[in-house]
Tab-separated table of C-alpha atoms in Angstrom:
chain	number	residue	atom	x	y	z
U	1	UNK	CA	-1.464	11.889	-226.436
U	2	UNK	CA	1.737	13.756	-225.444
U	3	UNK	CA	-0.102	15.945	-222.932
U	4	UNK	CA	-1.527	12.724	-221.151
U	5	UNK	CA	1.760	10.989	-220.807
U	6	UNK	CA	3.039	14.666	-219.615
U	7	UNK	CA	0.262	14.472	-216.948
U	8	UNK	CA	0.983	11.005	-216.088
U	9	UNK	CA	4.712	11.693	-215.865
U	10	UNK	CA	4.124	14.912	-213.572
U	11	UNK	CA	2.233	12.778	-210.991
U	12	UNK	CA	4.261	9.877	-211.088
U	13	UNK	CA	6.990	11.792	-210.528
U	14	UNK	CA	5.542	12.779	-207.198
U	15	UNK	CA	4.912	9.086	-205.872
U	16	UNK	CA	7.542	7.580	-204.147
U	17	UNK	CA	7.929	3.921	-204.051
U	18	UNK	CA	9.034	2.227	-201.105
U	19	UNK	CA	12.504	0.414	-201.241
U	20	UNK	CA	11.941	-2.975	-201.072
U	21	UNK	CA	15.432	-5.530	-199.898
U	22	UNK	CA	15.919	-9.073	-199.562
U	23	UNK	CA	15.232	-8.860	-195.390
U	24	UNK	CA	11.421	-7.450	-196.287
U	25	UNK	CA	10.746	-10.375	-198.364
U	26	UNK	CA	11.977	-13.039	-195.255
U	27	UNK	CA	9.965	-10.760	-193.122
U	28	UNK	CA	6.603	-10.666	-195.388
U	29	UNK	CA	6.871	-14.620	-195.917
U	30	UNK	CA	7.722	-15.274	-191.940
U	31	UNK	CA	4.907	-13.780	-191.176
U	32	UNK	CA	2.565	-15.456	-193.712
U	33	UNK	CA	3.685	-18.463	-192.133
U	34	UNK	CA	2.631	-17.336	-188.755
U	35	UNK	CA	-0.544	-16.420	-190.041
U	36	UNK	CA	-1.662	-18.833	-192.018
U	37	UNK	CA	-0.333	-21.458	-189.227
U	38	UNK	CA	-2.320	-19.154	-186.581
U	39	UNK	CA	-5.762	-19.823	-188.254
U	40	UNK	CA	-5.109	-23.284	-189.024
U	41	UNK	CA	-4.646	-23.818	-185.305
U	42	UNK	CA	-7.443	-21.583	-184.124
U	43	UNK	CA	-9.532	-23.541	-187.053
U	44	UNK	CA	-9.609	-26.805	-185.136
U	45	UNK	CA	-10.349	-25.702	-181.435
U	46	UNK	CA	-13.174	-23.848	-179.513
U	47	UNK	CA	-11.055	-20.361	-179.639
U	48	UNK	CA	-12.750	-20.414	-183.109
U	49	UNK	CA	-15.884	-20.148	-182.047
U	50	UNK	CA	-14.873	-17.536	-179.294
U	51	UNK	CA	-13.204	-15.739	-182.050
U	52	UNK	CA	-16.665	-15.779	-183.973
U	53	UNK	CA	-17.982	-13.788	-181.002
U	54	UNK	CA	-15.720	-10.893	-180.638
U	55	UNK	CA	-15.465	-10.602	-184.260
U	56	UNK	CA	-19.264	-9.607	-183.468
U	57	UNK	CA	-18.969	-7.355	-180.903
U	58	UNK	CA	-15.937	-6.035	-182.913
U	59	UNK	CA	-18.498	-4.714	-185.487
U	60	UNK	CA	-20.942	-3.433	-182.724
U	61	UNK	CA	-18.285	-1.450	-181.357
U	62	UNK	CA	-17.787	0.254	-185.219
U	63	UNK	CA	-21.552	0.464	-185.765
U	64	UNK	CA	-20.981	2.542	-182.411
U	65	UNK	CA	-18.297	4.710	-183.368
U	66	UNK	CA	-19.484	5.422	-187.004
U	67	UNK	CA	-22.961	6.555	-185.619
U	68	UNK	CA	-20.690	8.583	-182.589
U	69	UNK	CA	-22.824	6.384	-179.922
U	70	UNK	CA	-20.689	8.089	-176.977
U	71	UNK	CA	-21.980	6.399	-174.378
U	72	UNK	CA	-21.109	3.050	-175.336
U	73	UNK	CA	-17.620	4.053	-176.694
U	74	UNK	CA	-17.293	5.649	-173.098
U	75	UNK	CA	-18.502	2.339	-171.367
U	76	UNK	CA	-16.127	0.284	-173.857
U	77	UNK	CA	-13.459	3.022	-173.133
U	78	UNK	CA	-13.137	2.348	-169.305
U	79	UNK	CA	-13.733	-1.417	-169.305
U	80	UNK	CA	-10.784	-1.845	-172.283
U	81	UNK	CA	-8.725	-3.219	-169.340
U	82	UNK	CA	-10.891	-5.534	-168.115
U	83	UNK	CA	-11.721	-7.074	-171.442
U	84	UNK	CA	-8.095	-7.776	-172.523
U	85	UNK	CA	-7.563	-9.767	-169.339
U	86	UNK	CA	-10.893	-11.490	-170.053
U	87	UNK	CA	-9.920	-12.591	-173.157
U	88	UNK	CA	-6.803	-14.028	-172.286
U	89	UNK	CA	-8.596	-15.922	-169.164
U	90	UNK	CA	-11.054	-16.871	-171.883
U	91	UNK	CA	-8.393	-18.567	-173.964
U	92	UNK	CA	-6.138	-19.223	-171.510
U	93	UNK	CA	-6.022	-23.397	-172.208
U	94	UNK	CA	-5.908	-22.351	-176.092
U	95	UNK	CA	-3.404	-20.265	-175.800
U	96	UNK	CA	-1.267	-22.258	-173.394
U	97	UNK	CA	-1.720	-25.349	-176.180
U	98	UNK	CA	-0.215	-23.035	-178.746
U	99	UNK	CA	3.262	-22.535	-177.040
U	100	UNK	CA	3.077	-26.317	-176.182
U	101	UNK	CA	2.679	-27.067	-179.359
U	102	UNK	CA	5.830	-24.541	-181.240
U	103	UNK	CA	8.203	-26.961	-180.404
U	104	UNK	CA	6.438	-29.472	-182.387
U	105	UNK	CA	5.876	-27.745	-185.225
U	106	UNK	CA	7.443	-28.699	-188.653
U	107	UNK	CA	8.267	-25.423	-190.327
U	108	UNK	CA	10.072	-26.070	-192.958
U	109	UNK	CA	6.936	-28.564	-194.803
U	110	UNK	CA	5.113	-25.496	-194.260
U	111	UNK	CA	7.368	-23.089	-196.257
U	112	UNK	CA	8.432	-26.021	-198.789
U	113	UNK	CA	5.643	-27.815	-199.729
U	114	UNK	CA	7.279	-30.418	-202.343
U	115	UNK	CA	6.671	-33.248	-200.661
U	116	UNK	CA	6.125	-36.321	-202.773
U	117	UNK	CA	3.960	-38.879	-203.399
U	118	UNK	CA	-0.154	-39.841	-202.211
U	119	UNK	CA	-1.419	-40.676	-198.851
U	120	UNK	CA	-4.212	-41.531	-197.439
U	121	UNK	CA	-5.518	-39.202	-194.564
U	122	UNK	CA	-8.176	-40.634	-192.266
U	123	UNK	CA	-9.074	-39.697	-188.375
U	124	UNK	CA	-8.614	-43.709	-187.642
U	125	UNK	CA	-8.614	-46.488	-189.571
U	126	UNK	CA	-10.539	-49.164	-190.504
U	127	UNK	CA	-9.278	-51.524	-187.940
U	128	UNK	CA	-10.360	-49.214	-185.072
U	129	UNK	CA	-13.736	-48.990	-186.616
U	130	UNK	CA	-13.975	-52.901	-186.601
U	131	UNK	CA	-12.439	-52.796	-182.833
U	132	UNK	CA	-15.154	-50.107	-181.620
U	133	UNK	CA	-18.264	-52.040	-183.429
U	134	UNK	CA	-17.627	-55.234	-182.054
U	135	UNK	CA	-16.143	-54.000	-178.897
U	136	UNK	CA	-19.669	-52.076	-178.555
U	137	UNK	CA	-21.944	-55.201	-179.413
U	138	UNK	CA	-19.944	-57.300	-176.946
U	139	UNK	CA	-20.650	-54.968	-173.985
U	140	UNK	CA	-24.461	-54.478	-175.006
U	141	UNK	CA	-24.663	-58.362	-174.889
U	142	UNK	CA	-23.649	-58.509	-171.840
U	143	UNK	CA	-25.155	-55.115	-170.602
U	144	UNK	CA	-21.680	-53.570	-169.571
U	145	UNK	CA	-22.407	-49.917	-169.673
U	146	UNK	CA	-19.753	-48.141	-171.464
U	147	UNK	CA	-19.257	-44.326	-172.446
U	148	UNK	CA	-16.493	-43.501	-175.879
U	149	UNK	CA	-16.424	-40.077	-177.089
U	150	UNK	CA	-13.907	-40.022	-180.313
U	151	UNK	CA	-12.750	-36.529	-180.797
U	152	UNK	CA	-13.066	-34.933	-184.286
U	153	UNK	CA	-11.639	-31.540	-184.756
U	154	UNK	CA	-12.267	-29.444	-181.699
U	155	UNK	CA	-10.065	-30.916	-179.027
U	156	UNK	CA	-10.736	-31.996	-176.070
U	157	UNK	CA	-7.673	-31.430	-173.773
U	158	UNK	CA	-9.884	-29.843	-170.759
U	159	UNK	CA	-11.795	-33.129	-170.314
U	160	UNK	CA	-9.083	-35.415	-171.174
U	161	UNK	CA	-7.278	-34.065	-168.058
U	162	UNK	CA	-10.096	-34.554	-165.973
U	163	UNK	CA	-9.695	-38.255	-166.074
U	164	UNK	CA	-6.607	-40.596	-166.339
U	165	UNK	CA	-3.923	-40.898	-168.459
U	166	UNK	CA	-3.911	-44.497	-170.663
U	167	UNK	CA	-2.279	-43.572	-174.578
U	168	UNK	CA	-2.356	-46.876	-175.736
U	169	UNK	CA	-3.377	-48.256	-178.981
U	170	UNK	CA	-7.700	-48.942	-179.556
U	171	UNK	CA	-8.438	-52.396	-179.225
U	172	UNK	CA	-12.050	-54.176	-178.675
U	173	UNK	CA	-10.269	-56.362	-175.696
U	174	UNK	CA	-9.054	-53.191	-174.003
U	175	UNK	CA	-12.132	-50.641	-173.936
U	176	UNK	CA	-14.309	-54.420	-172.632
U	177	UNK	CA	-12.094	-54.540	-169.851
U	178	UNK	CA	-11.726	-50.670	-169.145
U	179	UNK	CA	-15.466	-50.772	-169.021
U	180	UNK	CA	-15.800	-53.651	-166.855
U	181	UNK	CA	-17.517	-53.552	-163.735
U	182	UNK	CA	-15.329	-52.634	-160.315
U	183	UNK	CA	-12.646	-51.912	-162.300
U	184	UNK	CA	-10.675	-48.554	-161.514
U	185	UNK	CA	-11.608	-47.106	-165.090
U	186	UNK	CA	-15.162	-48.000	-165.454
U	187	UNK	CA	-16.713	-44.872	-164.122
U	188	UNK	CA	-16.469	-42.127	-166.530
U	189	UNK	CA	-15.647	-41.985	-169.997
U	190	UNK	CA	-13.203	-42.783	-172.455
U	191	UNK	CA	-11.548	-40.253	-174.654
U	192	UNK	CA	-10.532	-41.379	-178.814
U	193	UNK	CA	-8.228	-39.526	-180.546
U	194	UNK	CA	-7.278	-40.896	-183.459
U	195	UNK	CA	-6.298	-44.658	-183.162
U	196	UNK	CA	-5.521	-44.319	-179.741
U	197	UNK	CA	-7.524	-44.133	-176.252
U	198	UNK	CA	-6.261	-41.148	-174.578
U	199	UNK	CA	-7.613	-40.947	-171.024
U	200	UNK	CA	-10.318	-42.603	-169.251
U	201	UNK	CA	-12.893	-41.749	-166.118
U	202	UNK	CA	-12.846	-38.369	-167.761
U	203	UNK	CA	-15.740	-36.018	-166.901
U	204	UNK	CA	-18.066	-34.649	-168.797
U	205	UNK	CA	-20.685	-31.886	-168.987
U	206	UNK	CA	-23.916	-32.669	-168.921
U	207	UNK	CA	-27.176	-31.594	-171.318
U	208	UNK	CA	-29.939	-29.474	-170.040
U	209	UNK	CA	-31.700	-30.568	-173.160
U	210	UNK	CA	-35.464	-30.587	-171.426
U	211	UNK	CA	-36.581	-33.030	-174.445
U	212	UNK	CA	-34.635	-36.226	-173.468
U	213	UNK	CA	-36.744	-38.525	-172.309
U	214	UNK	CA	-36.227	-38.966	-168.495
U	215	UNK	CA	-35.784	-42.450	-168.939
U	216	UNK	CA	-32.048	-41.641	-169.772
U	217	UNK	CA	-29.941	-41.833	-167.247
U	218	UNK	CA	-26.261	-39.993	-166.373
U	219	UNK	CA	-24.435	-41.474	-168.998
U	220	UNK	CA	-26.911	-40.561	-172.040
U	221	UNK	CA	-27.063	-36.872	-171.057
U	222	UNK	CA	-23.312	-36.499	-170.906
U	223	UNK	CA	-23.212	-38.163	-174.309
U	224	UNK	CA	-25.431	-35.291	-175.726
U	225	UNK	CA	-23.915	-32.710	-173.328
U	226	UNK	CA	-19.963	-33.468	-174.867
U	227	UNK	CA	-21.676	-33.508	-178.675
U	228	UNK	CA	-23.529	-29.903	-177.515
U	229	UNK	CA	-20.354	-28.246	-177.048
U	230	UNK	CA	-17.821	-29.789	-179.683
U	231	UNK	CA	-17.683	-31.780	-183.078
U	232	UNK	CA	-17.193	-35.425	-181.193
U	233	UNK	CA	-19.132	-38.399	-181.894
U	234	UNK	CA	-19.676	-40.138	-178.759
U	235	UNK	CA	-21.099	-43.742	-178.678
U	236	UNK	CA	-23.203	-44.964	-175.255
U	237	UNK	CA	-24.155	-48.588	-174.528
U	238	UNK	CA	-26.956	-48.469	-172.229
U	239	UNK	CA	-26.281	-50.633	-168.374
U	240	UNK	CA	-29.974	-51.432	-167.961
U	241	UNK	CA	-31.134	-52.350	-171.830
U	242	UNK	CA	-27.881	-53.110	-173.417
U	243	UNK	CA	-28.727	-50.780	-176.763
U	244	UNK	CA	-26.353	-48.347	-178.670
U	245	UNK	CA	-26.468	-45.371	-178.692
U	246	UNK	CA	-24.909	-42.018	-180.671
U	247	UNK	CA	-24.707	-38.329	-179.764
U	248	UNK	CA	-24.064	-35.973	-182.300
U	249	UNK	CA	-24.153	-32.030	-182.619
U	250	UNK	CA	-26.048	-32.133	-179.765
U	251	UNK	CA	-28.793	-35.052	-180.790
U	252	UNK	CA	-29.582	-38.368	-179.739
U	253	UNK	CA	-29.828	-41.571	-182.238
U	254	UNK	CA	-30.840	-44.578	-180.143
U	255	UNK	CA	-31.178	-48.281	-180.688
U	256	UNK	CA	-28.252	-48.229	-183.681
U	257	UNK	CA	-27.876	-51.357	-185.420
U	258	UNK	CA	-24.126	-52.584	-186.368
U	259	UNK	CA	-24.319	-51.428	-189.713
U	260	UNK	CA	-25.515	-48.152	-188.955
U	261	UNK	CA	-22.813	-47.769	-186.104
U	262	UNK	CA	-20.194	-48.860	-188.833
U	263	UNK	CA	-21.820	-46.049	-191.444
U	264	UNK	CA	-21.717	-43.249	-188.418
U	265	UNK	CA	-17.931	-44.158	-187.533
U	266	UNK	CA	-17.007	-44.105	-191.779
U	267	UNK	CA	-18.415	-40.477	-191.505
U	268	UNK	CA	-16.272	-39.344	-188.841
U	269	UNK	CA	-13.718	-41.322	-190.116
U	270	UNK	CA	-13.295	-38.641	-193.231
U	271	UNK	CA	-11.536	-40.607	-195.204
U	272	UNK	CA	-9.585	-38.767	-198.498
U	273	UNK	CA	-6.978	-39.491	-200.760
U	274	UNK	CA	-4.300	-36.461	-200.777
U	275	UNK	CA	-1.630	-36.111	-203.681
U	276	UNK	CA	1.385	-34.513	-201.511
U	277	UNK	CA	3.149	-33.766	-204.947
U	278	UNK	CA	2.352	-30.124	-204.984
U	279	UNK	CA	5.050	-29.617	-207.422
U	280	UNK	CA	3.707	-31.997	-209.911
U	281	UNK	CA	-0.148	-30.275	-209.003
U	282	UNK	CA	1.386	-26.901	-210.558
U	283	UNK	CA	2.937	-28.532	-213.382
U	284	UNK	CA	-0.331	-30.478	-214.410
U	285	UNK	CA	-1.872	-26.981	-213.765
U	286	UNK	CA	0.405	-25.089	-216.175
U	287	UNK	CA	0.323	-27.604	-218.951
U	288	UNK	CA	-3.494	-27.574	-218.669
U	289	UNK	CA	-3.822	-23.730	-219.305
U	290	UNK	CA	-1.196	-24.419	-222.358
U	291	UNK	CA	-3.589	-26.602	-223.902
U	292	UNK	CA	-5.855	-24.179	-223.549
U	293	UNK	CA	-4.161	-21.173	-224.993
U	294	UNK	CA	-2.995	-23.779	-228.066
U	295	UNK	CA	-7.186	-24.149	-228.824
């Protein structure tokens, strides 16, 4: 026993342990912040997805280099250049958001979560759900064709500038008249976020899906064509039939009913419950695991 803890001692002795101060500690938690706030951010945009891609080619590049494909490394080698300044072209509106967005940024709930009491977290609420349904109905009675796409996760800042600025609170009275015809913001669509309408006459791309049926006209295939490339739910009342519509992930539900346009919009609506205490969380936490240990 003596000559292990001899052993033990003699290469012990030869590790030396880093010096660690008050400053390292700020630094190590400042930039656990950052982090953590970085992929919370990238979480809810399209970098994420562009992220997903180079993480790919990241480990074709070290498939490469472990197997010493030279070639490639020497193609990679001499295009390095290039691709950095790809990249940032590539997430040029993403990153530009991000600075936009540090001033606004409430640091200190992030570092000290103790916030108090529940609250109810929800995309929009159940008034703007009523306002959309009937505002939807309305314009299919009277065959008013009409084009909302309510954003989800993935924003949609490059087709929200595309069209006209409005920010004003989601009512059934204001999307019928934004909609009606030879008005200045019938033409185009109408961006959701939240409880609010953000823009209107905004563009948006439209779906080379081959399978639509051909009866579909401009406003359908943008519909699909917006769902195709983000998270949004997008609802189209049809000009020439008066029906309702739905595009999601890149699909096509037609003829909707009211209560299945209601059930859709609950979906999206992602309604939860959140209990902001976090300080009472760990305390519930702790005195479960003593009741444990006293069995």
């Amino acid at each position: 026993m003596q000559n292990i803890i001899s052993v033990l001692n003699r290469y012990l002795s030869h590790i030396n342990m880093p010096s660690v101060n008050i400053i390292d500690v700020i630094e190590i938690l400042l930039i656990s912040v950052f982090v953590y706030q970085f992929m919370v951010w990238i979480k809810y945009t399209r970098a994420y997805t562009l992220l997903k891609g180079l993480l790919i080619i990241s480990a074709f590049l070290l498939v490469a280099y472990i197997f010493k494909m030279n070639t490639i490394l020497w193609i990679v080698s001499k295009l390095s250049s290039v691709l950095i300044m790809a990249v940032i072209v590539i997430f040029q509106p993403e990153l530009r958001k991000i600075v936009e967005q540090l001033g606004q940024k409430r640091i200190m709930s992030a570092i000290i979560p103790f916030d108090v009491g529940k609250e109810v977290k929800e995309r929009f609420t159940d008034k703007t759900i009523n306002e959309l349904v009937k505002a939807c109905f309305d314009m299919g009675e009277v065959k008013t064709g009409a084009l909302i796409v309510i954003e989800q996760k993935n924003r949609l800042d490059e087709y929200i500038r595309t069209g006209i600025n409005v920010d004003a609170v989601l009512s059934s009275q204001l999307l019928i008249n934004i909609f009606e015809h030879n008005t200045p913001l019938h033409d185009g669509a109408v961006v959701m976020r939240g409880n609010r309408i953000v823009a209107a006459t905004c563009y948006l791309p439209l779906s080379d899906n081959m399978e639509l049926s051909k009866q579909l006209g401009t406003r359908h295939r943008a519909g699909v064509g917006i769902s195709e490339v983000s998270d949004s739910v997008t609802i189209i009342v049809s000009e020439e039939t008066g029906q309702i519509s739905v595009a999601q992930e890149g699909k096509l539900e037609r003829n909707v009913s009211s209560a299945k346009l209601r059930e859709i919009l609950e979906k999206a609506q992602n309604k939860t419950i959140v209990d902001n205490n976090k300080l009472r969380q760990l305390l519930k936490g702790r005195s479960k695991n003593e009741g444990k240990t006293d069995k």
